[in-house]
Coordinates of C-alpha atoms and ligand atoms in Angstrom, one line a residue:
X1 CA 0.0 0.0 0.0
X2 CA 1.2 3.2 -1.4
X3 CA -1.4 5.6 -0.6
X4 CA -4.1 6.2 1.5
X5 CA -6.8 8.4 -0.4
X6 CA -10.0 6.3 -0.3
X7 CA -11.6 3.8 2.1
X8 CA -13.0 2.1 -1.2
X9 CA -9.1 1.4 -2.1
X10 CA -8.9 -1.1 1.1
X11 CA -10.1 -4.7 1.6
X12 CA -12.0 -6.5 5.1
X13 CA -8.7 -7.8 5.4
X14 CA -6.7 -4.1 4.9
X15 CA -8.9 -2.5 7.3
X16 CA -8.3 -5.3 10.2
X17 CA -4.5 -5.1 9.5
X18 CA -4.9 -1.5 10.3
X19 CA -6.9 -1.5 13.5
X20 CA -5.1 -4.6 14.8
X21 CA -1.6 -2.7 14.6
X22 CA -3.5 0.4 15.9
X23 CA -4.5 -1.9 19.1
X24 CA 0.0 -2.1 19.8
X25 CA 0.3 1.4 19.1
X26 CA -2.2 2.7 21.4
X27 CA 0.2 1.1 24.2
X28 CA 2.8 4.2 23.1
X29 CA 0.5 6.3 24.9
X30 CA 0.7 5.4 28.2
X31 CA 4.2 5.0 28.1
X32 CA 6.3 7.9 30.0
X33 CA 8.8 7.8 27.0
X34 CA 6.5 8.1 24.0
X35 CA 9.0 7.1 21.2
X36 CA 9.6 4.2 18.8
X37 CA 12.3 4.5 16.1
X38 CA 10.5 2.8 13.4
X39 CA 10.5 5.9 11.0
X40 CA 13.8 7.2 12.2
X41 CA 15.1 9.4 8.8
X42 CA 11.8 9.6 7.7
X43 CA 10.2 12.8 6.4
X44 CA 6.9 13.4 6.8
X45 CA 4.8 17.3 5.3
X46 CA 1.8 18.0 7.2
X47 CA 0.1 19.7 4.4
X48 CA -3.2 21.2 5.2
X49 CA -5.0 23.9 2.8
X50 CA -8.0 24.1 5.4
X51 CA -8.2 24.2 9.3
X52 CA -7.7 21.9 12.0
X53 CA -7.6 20.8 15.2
X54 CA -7.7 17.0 15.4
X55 CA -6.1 15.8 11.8
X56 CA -3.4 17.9 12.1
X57 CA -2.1 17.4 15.4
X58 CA -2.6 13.9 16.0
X59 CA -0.4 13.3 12.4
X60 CA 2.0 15.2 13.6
X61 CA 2.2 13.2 17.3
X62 CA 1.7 9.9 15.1
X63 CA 4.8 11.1 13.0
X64 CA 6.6 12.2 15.5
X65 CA 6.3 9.5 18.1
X66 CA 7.6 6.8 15.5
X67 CA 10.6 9.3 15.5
X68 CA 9.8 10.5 11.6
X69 CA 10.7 14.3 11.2
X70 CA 7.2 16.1 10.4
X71 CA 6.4 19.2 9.1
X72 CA 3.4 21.3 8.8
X73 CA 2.8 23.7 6.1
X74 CA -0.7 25.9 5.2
X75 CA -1.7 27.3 2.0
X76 CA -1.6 30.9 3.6
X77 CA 1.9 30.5 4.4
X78 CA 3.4 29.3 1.7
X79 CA 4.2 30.0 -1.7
X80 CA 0.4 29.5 -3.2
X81 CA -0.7 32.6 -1.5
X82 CA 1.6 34.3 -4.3
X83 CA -0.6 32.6 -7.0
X84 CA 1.7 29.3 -7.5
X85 CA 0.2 26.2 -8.8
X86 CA -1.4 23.2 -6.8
X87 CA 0.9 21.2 -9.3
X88 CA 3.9 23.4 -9.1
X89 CA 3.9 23.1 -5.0
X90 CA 3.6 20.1 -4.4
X91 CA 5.8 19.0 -7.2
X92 CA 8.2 21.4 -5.6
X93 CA 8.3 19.5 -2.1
X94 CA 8.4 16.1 -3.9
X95 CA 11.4 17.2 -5.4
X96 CA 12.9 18.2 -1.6
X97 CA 12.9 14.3 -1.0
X98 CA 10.1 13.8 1.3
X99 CA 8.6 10.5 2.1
X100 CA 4.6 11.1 2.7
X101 CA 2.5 14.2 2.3
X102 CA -0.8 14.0 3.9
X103 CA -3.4 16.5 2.5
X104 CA -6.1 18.6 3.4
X105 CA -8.0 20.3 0.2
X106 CA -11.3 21.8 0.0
X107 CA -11.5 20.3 -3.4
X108 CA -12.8 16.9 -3.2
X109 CA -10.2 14.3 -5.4
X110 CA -7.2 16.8 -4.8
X111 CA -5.1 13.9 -2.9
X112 CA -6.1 12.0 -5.6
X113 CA -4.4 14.3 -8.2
X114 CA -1.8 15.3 -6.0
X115 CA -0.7 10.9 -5.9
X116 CA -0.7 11.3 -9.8
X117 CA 2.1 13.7 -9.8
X118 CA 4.5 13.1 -6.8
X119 CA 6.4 10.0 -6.2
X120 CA 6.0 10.3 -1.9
X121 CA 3.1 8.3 -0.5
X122 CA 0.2 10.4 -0.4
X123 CA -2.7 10.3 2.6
X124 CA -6.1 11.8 2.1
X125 CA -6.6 13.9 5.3
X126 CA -10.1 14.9 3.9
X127 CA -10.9 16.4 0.8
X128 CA -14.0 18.5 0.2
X129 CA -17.1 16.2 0.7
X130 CA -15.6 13.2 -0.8
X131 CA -13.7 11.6 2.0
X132 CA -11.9 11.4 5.3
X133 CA -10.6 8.0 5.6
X134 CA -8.1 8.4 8.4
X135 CA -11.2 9.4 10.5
X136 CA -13.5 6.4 9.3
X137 CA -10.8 4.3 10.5
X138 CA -10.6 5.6 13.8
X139 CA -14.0 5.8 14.7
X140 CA -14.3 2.2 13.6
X141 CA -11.3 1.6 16.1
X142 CA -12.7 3.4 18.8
X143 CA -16.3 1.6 18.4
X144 CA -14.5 -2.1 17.8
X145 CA -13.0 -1.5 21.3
X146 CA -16.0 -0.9 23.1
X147 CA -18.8 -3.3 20.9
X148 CA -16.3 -6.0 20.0
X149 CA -16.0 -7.2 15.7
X150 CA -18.6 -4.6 13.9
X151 CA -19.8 -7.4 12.1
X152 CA -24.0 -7.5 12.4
X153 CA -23.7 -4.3 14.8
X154 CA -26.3 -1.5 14.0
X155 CA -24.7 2.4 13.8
X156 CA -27.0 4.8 12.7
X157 CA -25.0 8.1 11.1
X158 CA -27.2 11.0 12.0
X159 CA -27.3 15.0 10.6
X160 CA -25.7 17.0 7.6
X161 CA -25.0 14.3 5.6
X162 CA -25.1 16.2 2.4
X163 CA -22.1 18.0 2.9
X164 CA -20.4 15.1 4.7
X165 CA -16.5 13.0 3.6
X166 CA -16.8 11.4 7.1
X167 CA -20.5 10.0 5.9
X168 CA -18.7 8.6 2.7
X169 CA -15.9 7.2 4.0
X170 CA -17.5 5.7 7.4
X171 CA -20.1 4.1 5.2
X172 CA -17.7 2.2 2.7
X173 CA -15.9 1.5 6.3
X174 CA -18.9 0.0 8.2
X175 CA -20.5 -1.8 5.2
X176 CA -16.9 -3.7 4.6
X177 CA -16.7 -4.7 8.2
X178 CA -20.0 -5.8 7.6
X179 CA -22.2 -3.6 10.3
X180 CA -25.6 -2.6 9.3
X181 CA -26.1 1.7 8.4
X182 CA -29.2 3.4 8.7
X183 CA -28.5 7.4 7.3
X184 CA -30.8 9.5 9.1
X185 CA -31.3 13.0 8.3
X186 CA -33.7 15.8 7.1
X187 CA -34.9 15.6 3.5
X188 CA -32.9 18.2 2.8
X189 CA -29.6 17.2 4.2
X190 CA -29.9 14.0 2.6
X191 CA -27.2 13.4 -0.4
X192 CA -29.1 13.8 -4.0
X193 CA -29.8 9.8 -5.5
X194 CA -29.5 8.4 -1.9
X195 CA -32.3 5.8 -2.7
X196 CA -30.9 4.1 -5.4
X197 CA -26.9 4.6 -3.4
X198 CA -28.7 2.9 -0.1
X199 CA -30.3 -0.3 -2.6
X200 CA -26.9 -0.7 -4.4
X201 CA -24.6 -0.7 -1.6
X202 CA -27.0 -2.3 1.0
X203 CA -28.0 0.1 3.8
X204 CA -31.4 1.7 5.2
X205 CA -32.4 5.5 5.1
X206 CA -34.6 7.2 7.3
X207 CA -36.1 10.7 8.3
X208 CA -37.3 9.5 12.0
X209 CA -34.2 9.6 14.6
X210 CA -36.5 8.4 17.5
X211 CA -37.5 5.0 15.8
X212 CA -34.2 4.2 15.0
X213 CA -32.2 5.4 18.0
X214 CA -33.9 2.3 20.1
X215 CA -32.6 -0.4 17.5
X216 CA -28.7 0.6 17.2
X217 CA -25.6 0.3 19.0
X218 CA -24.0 3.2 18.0
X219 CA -25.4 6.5 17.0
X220 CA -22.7 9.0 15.0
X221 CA -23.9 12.1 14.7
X222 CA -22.3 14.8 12.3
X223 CA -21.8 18.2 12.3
X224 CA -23.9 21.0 10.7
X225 CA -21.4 22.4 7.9
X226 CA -22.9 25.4 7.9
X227 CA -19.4 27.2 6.4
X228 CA -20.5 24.8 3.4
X229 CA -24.1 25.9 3.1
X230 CA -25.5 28.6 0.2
X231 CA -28.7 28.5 1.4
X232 CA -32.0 27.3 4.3
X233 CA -31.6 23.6 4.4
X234 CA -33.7 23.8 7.8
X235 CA -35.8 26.7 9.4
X236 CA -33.7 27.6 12.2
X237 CA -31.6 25.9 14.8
X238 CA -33.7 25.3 17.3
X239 CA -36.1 23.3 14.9
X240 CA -32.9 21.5 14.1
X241 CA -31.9 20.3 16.8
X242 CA -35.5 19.4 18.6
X243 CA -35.8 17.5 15.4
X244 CA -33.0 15.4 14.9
X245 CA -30.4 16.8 17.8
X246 CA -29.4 14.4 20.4
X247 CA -31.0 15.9 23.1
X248 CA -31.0 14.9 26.5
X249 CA -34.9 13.3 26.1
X250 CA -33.0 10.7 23.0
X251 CA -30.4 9.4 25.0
X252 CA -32.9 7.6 27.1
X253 CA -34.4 6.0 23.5
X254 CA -31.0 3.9 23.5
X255 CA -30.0 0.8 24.5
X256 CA -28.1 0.3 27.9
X257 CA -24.8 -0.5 25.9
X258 CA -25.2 1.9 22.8
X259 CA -22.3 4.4 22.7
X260 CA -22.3 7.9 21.2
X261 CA -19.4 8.9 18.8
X262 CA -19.0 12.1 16.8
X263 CA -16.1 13.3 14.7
X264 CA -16.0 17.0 16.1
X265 CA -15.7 19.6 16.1
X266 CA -18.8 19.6 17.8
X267 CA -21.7 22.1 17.9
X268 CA -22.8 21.6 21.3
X269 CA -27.0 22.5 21.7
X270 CA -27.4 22.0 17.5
X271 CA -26.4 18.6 16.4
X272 CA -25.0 17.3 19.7
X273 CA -26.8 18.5 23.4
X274 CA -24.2 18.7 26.1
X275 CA -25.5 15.9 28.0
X276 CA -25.2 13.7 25.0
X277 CA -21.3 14.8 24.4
X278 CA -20.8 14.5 28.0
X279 CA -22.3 11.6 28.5
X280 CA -21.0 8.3 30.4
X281 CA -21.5 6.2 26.9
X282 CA -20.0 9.4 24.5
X283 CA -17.2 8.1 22.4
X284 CA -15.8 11.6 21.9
X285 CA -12.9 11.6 23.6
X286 CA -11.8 8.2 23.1
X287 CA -12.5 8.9 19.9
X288 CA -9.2 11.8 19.8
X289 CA -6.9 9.1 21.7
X290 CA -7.9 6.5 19.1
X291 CA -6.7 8.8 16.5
X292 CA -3.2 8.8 17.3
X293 CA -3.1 4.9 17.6
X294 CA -5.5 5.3 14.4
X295 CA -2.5 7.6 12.1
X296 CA 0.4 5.8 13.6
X297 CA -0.9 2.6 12.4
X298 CA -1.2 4.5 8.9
X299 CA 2.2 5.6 8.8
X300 CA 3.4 2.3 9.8
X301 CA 1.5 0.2 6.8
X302 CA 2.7 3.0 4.4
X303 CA 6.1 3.7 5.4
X304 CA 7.5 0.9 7.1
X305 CA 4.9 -2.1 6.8
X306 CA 4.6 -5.0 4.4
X307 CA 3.3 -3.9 1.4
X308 CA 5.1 -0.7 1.6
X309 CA 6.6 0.7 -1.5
X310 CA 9.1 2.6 0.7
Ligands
CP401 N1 -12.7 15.3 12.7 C1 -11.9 16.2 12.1 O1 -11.4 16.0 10.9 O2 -11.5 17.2 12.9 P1 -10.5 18.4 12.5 O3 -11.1 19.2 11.4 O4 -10.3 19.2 13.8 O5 -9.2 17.8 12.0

Protein backbone atom coordinates (compact mmCIF):
# COMPACT_ATOMS: atom_id res chain seq x y z
CA UNK A 1 0.00 0.00 0.00
CA UNK A 2 1.23 3.25 -1.44
CA UNK A 3 -1.42 5.63 -0.59
CA UNK A 4 -4.13 6.22 1.49
CA UNK A 5 -6.77 8.39 -0.40
CA UNK A 6 -9.97 6.30 -0.28
CA UNK A 7 -11.63 3.76 2.06
CA UNK A 8 -12.97 2.09 -1.18
CA UNK A 9 -9.09 1.37 -2.07
CA UNK A 10 -8.94 -1.09 1.06
CA UNK A 11 -10.10 -4.71 1.59
CA UNK A 12 -12.04 -6.50 5.07
CA UNK A 13 -8.74 -7.83 5.40
CA UNK A 14 -6.70 -4.10 4.92
CA UNK A 15 -8.93 -2.47 7.29
CA UNK A 16 -8.33 -5.27 10.24
CA UNK A 17 -4.52 -5.11 9.52
CA UNK A 18 -4.86 -1.47 10.29
CA UNK A 19 -6.93 -1.45 13.50
CA UNK A 20 -5.13 -4.61 14.81
CA UNK A 21 -1.62 -2.69 14.59
CA UNK A 22 -3.50 0.40 15.86
CA UNK A 23 -4.51 -1.92 19.14
CA UNK A 24 -0.04 -2.06 19.75
CA UNK A 25 0.28 1.43 19.07
CA UNK A 26 -2.22 2.67 21.37
CA UNK A 27 0.22 1.07 24.16
CA UNK A 28 2.78 4.18 23.14
CA UNK A 29 0.45 6.33 24.95
CA UNK A 30 0.67 5.38 28.22
CA UNK A 31 4.18 5.00 28.08
CA UNK A 32 6.30 7.91 29.98
CA UNK A 33 8.83 7.75 26.98
CA UNK A 34 6.50 8.12 23.96
CA UNK A 35 8.98 7.10 21.22
CA UNK A 36 9.59 4.25 18.76
CA UNK A 37 12.30 4.46 16.12
CA UNK A 38 10.48 2.76 13.38
CA UNK A 39 10.53 5.86 10.95
CA UNK A 40 13.76 7.22 12.17
CA UNK A 41 15.12 9.40 8.78
CA UNK A 42 11.83 9.57 7.69
CA UNK A 43 10.18 12.85 6.43
CA UNK A 44 6.88 13.43 6.76
CA UNK A 45 4.80 17.29 5.29
CA UNK A 46 1.83 17.98 7.19
CA UNK A 47 0.08 19.70 4.37
CA UNK A 48 -3.22 21.16 5.20
CA UNK A 49 -5.03 23.93 2.83
CA UNK A 50 -8.02 24.06 5.44
CA UNK A 51 -8.19 24.20 9.33
CA UNK A 52 -7.71 21.90 12.05
CA UNK A 53 -7.62 20.81 15.19
CA UNK A 54 -7.74 16.97 15.45
CA UNK A 55 -6.07 15.76 11.85
CA UNK A 56 -3.38 17.93 12.08
CA UNK A 57 -2.11 17.44 15.43
CA UNK A 58 -2.55 13.90 16.01
CA UNK A 59 -0.38 13.34 12.36
CA UNK A 60 1.99 15.16 13.57
CA UNK A 61 2.16 13.23 17.29
CA UNK A 62 1.69 9.93 15.14
CA UNK A 63 4.84 11.08 13.05
CA UNK A 64 6.59 12.15 15.47
CA UNK A 65 6.32 9.54 18.07
CA UNK A 66 7.57 6.80 15.50
CA UNK A 67 10.56 9.34 15.54
CA UNK A 68 9.77 10.55 11.64
CA UNK A 69 10.67 14.29 11.21
CA UNK A 70 7.21 16.09 10.41
CA UNK A 71 6.41 19.25 9.05
CA UNK A 72 3.40 21.34 8.79
CA UNK A 73 2.84 23.73 6.07
CA UNK A 74 -0.74 25.87 5.16
CA UNK A 75 -1.69 27.28 2.04
CA UNK A 76 -1.56 30.89 3.55
CA UNK A 77 1.88 30.52 4.42
CA UNK A 78 3.41 29.28 1.71
CA UNK A 79 4.20 30.01 -1.73
CA UNK A 80 0.42 29.46 -3.16
CA UNK A 81 -0.70 32.58 -1.46
CA UNK A 82 1.57 34.28 -4.34
CA UNK A 83 -0.57 32.61 -6.99
CA UNK A 84 1.69 29.32 -7.46
CA UNK A 85 0.17 26.17 -8.83
CA UNK A 86 -1.43 23.25 -6.75
CA UNK A 87 0.92 21.17 -9.31
CA UNK A 88 3.91 23.37 -9.12
CA UNK A 89 3.94 23.10 -5.03
CA UNK A 90 3.57 20.12 -4.39
CA UNK A 91 5.77 19.01 -7.19
CA UNK A 92 8.23 21.36 -5.60
CA UNK A 93 8.28 19.54 -2.08
CA UNK A 94 8.39 16.13 -3.89
CA UNK A 95 11.44 17.22 -5.35
CA UNK A 96 12.94 18.21 -1.60
CA UNK A 97 12.95 14.31 -1.00
CA UNK A 98 10.14 13.80 1.31
CA UNK A 99 8.62 10.52 2.07
CA UNK A 100 4.63 11.14 2.67
CA UNK A 101 2.45 14.16 2.27
CA UNK A 102 -0.82 14.02 3.94
CA UNK A 103 -3.38 16.52 2.48
CA UNK A 104 -6.09 18.55 3.36
CA UNK A 105 -8.01 20.30 0.22
CA UNK A 106 -11.27 21.77 -0.04
CA UNK A 107 -11.47 20.31 -3.38
CA UNK A 108 -12.80 16.86 -3.23
CA UNK A 109 -10.23 14.32 -5.39
CA UNK A 110 -7.17 16.78 -4.80
CA UNK A 111 -5.13 13.92 -2.88
CA UNK A 112 -6.06 11.98 -5.60
CA UNK A 113 -4.40 14.33 -8.21
CA UNK A 114 -1.78 15.32 -5.99
CA UNK A 115 -0.72 10.91 -5.88
CA UNK A 116 -0.69 11.27 -9.83
CA UNK A 117 2.09 13.69 -9.79
CA UNK A 118 4.51 13.12 -6.82
CA UNK A 119 6.45 9.97 -6.23
CA UNK A 120 6.00 10.32 -1.88
CA UNK A 121 3.14 8.26 -0.50
CA UNK A 122 0.18 10.39 -0.43
CA UNK A 123 -2.72 10.31 2.63
CA UNK A 124 -6.12 11.77 2.10
CA UNK A 125 -6.62 13.91 5.32
CA UNK A 126 -10.11 14.89 3.90
CA UNK A 127 -10.86 16.41 0.76
CA UNK A 128 -14.01 18.51 0.22
CA UNK A 129 -17.12 16.23 0.70
CA UNK A 130 -15.57 13.22 -0.77
CA UNK A 131 -13.72 11.62 1.96
CA UNK A 132 -11.85 11.44 5.35
CA UNK A 133 -10.60 7.95 5.56
CA UNK A 134 -8.15 8.41 8.38
CA UNK A 135 -11.24 9.42 10.48
CA UNK A 136 -13.54 6.38 9.30
CA UNK A 137 -10.85 4.27 10.51
CA UNK A 138 -10.61 5.60 13.76
CA UNK A 139 -13.99 5.79 14.74
CA UNK A 140 -14.27 2.20 13.65
CA UNK A 141 -11.28 1.62 16.06
CA UNK A 142 -12.68 3.35 18.76
CA UNK A 143 -16.30 1.63 18.37
CA UNK A 144 -14.45 -2.10 17.76
CA UNK A 145 -12.99 -1.52 21.33
CA UNK A 146 -16.04 -0.94 23.08
CA UNK A 147 -18.78 -3.32 20.95
CA UNK A 148 -16.31 -6.00 19.96
CA UNK A 149 -16.02 -7.21 15.70
CA UNK A 150 -18.62 -4.59 13.94
CA UNK A 151 -19.79 -7.35 12.06
CA UNK A 152 -23.99 -7.48 12.41
CA UNK A 153 -23.65 -4.28 14.75
CA UNK A 154 -26.31 -1.49 14.02
CA UNK A 155 -24.74 2.41 13.83
CA UNK A 156 -27.03 4.81 12.71
CA UNK A 157 -25.01 8.14 11.07
CA UNK A 158 -27.15 11.02 11.96
CA UNK A 159 -27.29 14.97 10.64
CA UNK A 160 -25.67 16.97 7.65
CA UNK A 161 -25.03 14.26 5.55
CA UNK A 162 -25.13 16.24 2.37
CA UNK A 163 -22.10 17.98 2.93
CA UNK A 164 -20.37 15.09 4.72
CA UNK A 165 -16.52 12.97 3.61
CA UNK A 166 -16.78 11.42 7.07
CA UNK A 167 -20.50 9.97 5.92
CA UNK A 168 -18.74 8.61 2.70
CA UNK A 169 -15.89 7.23 4.01
CA UNK A 170 -17.53 5.71 7.41
CA UNK A 171 -20.15 4.14 5.15
CA UNK A 172 -17.69 2.21 2.74
CA UNK A 173 -15.85 1.49 6.26
CA UNK A 174 -18.91 0.02 8.25
CA UNK A 175 -20.49 -1.83 5.18
CA UNK A 176 -16.88 -3.65 4.64
CA UNK A 177 -16.68 -4.68 8.17
CA UNK A 178 -20.00 -5.77 7.63
CA UNK A 179 -22.19 -3.65 10.28
CA UNK A 180 -25.57 -2.63 9.33
CA UNK A 181 -26.06 1.68 8.38
CA UNK A 182 -29.23 3.45 8.74
CA UNK A 183 -28.47 7.39 7.34
CA UNK A 184 -30.77 9.50 9.11
CA UNK A 185 -31.29 13.02 8.34
CA UNK A 186 -33.69 15.84 7.05
CA UNK A 187 -34.88 15.56 3.49
CA UNK A 188 -32.94 18.22 2.76
CA UNK A 189 -29.63 17.20 4.21
CA UNK A 190 -29.93 14.00 2.55
CA UNK A 191 -27.22 13.35 -0.40
CA UNK A 192 -29.14 13.82 -4.03
CA UNK A 193 -29.77 9.78 -5.51
CA UNK A 194 -29.46 8.42 -1.86
CA UNK A 195 -32.30 5.84 -2.73
CA UNK A 196 -30.93 4.09 -5.35
CA UNK A 197 -26.85 4.57 -3.35
CA UNK A 198 -28.70 2.87 -0.12
CA UNK A 199 -30.32 -0.26 -2.63
CA UNK A 200 -26.92 -0.69 -4.38
CA UNK A 201 -24.58 -0.67 -1.59
CA UNK A 202 -27.05 -2.31 1.03
CA UNK A 203 -27.99 0.11 3.77
CA UNK A 204 -31.40 1.73 5.25
CA UNK A 205 -32.37 5.47 5.14
CA UNK A 206 -34.64 7.16 7.30
CA UNK A 207 -36.13 10.70 8.32
CA UNK A 208 -37.29 9.50 11.97
CA UNK A 209 -34.24 9.61 14.60
CA UNK A 210 -36.49 8.42 17.50
CA UNK A 211 -37.45 4.98 15.81
CA UNK A 212 -34.16 4.24 15.03
CA UNK A 213 -32.25 5.37 17.96
CA UNK A 214 -33.91 2.27 20.14
CA UNK A 215 -32.64 -0.41 17.53
CA UNK A 216 -28.67 0.58 17.18
CA UNK A 217 -25.64 0.25 18.97
CA UNK A 218 -23.96 3.17 17.98
CA UNK A 219 -25.43 6.50 17.05
CA UNK A 220 -22.66 9.04 15.01
CA UNK A 221 -23.88 12.06 14.68
CA UNK A 222 -22.29 14.82 12.28
CA UNK A 223 -21.82 18.24 12.32
CA UNK A 224 -23.86 20.96 10.69
CA UNK A 225 -21.44 22.42 7.92
CA UNK A 226 -22.94 25.43 7.94
CA UNK A 227 -19.45 27.17 6.38
CA UNK A 228 -20.50 24.85 3.39
CA UNK A 229 -24.12 25.92 3.14
CA UNK A 230 -25.49 28.63 0.25
CA UNK A 231 -28.66 28.47 1.35
CA UNK A 232 -32.02 27.34 4.30
CA UNK A 233 -31.57 23.57 4.44
CA UNK A 234 -33.65 23.82 7.83
CA UNK A 235 -35.83 26.66 9.42
CA UNK A 236 -33.65 27.64 12.18
CA UNK A 237 -31.61 25.86 14.77
CA UNK A 238 -33.65 25.30 17.32
CA UNK A 239 -36.07 23.35 14.91
CA UNK A 240 -32.95 21.50 14.13
CA UNK A 241 -31.95 20.26 16.84
CA UNK A 242 -35.46 19.37 18.64
CA UNK A 243 -35.82 17.49 15.41
CA UNK A 244 -33.04 15.39 14.91
CA UNK A 245 -30.37 16.78 17.82
CA UNK A 246 -29.37 14.45 20.42
CA UNK A 247 -31.00 15.87 23.07
CA UNK A 248 -31.00 14.87 26.47
CA UNK A 249 -34.86 13.32 26.10
CA UNK A 250 -33.00 10.72 23.01
CA UNK A 251 -30.42 9.39 24.96
CA UNK A 252 -32.94 7.62 27.13
CA UNK A 253 -34.44 6.00 23.47
CA UNK A 254 -30.98 3.93 23.49
CA UNK A 255 -30.05 0.78 24.50
CA UNK A 256 -28.05 0.33 27.90
CA UNK A 257 -24.76 -0.46 25.91
CA UNK A 258 -25.23 1.93 22.79
CA UNK A 259 -22.27 4.44 22.73
CA UNK A 260 -22.26 7.86 21.25
CA UNK A 261 -19.40 8.93 18.81
CA UNK A 262 -18.98 12.07 16.76
CA UNK A 263 -16.13 13.29 14.65
CA UNK A 264 -16.03 16.99 16.08
CA UNK A 265 -15.71 19.57 16.10
CA UNK A 266 -18.83 19.62 17.80
CA UNK A 267 -21.69 22.11 17.90
CA UNK A 268 -22.79 21.61 21.27
CA UNK A 269 -26.97 22.55 21.73
CA UNK A 270 -27.37 21.99 17.47
CA UNK A 271 -26.35 18.61 16.40
CA UNK A 272 -25.04 17.35 19.69
CA UNK A 273 -26.84 18.55 23.44
CA UNK A 274 -24.17 18.72 26.06
CA UNK A 275 -25.48 15.87 28.02
CA UNK A 276 -25.20 13.68 25.03
CA UNK A 277 -21.33 14.82 24.37
CA UNK A 278 -20.79 14.53 28.03
CA UNK A 279 -22.30 11.59 28.55
CA UNK A 280 -20.99 8.33 30.43
CA UNK A 281 -21.46 6.18 26.87
CA UNK A 282 -19.99 9.43 24.45
CA UNK A 283 -17.18 8.10 22.44
CA UNK A 284 -15.80 11.64 21.87
CA UNK A 285 -12.89 11.64 23.60
CA UNK A 286 -11.76 8.24 23.09
CA UNK A 287 -12.47 8.92 19.92
CA UNK A 288 -9.24 11.79 19.76
CA UNK A 289 -6.86 9.14 21.72
CA UNK A 290 -7.92 6.54 19.15
CA UNK A 291 -6.72 8.82 16.46
CA UNK A 292 -3.25 8.76 17.30
CA UNK A 293 -3.09 4.89 17.61
CA UNK A 294 -5.48 5.26 14.44
CA UNK A 295 -2.53 7.57 12.11
CA UNK A 296 0.40 5.81 13.58
CA UNK A 297 -0.89 2.62 12.40
CA UNK A 298 -1.20 4.52 8.88
CA UNK A 299 2.17 5.59 8.76
CA UNK A 300 3.41 2.26 9.79
CA UNK A 301 1.54 0.16 6.77
CA UNK A 302 2.66 2.97 4.36
CA UNK A 303 6.07 3.72 5.43
CA UNK A 304 7.52 0.92 7.08
CA UNK A 305 4.88 -2.13 6.84
CA UNK A 306 4.60 -5.01 4.42
CA UNK A 307 3.34 -3.93 1.39
CA UNK A 308 5.10 -0.74 1.60
CA UNK A 309 6.65 0.75 -1.46
CA UNK A 310 9.14 2.57 0.72
N1 LIG B 1 -12.72 15.33 12.66
C1 LIG B 1 -11.87 16.20 12.09
O1 LIG B 1 -11.45 16.03 10.93
O2 LIG B 1 -11.52 17.23 12.88
P1 LIG B 1 -10.49 18.40 12.50
O3 LIG B 1 -11.15 19.22 11.41
O4 LIG B 1 -10.28 19.16 13.78
O5 LIG B 1 -9.24 17.75 11.98
Amino acid sequence: MKHLLSIADLSQDDILAILDTATSMHEVQDREVKKLPTLRGRTIINFFFEDSTRTRSSFEIAGKWMSADTINLTGKGTSVSKGESLRDTVLTIDAMGVDMMIIRHPASGAPKQIAEWVDCSIVNAGDGTHEHPSQALLDAYTMRRELGELEGRHVAIVGDLTHSRVLRSNLLCLRTLGAQVTLVAPPTLMPAGIAAWAAADGFEISYDLDAVLPTVDAVMMLRVQRERMSGGYFPTAKEYAVTYGLTARRLSLLQDHAVICHPGPMNRGLEISADAADAARSLVLGQVSAGVAVRMSILYHLLAGEGSTS
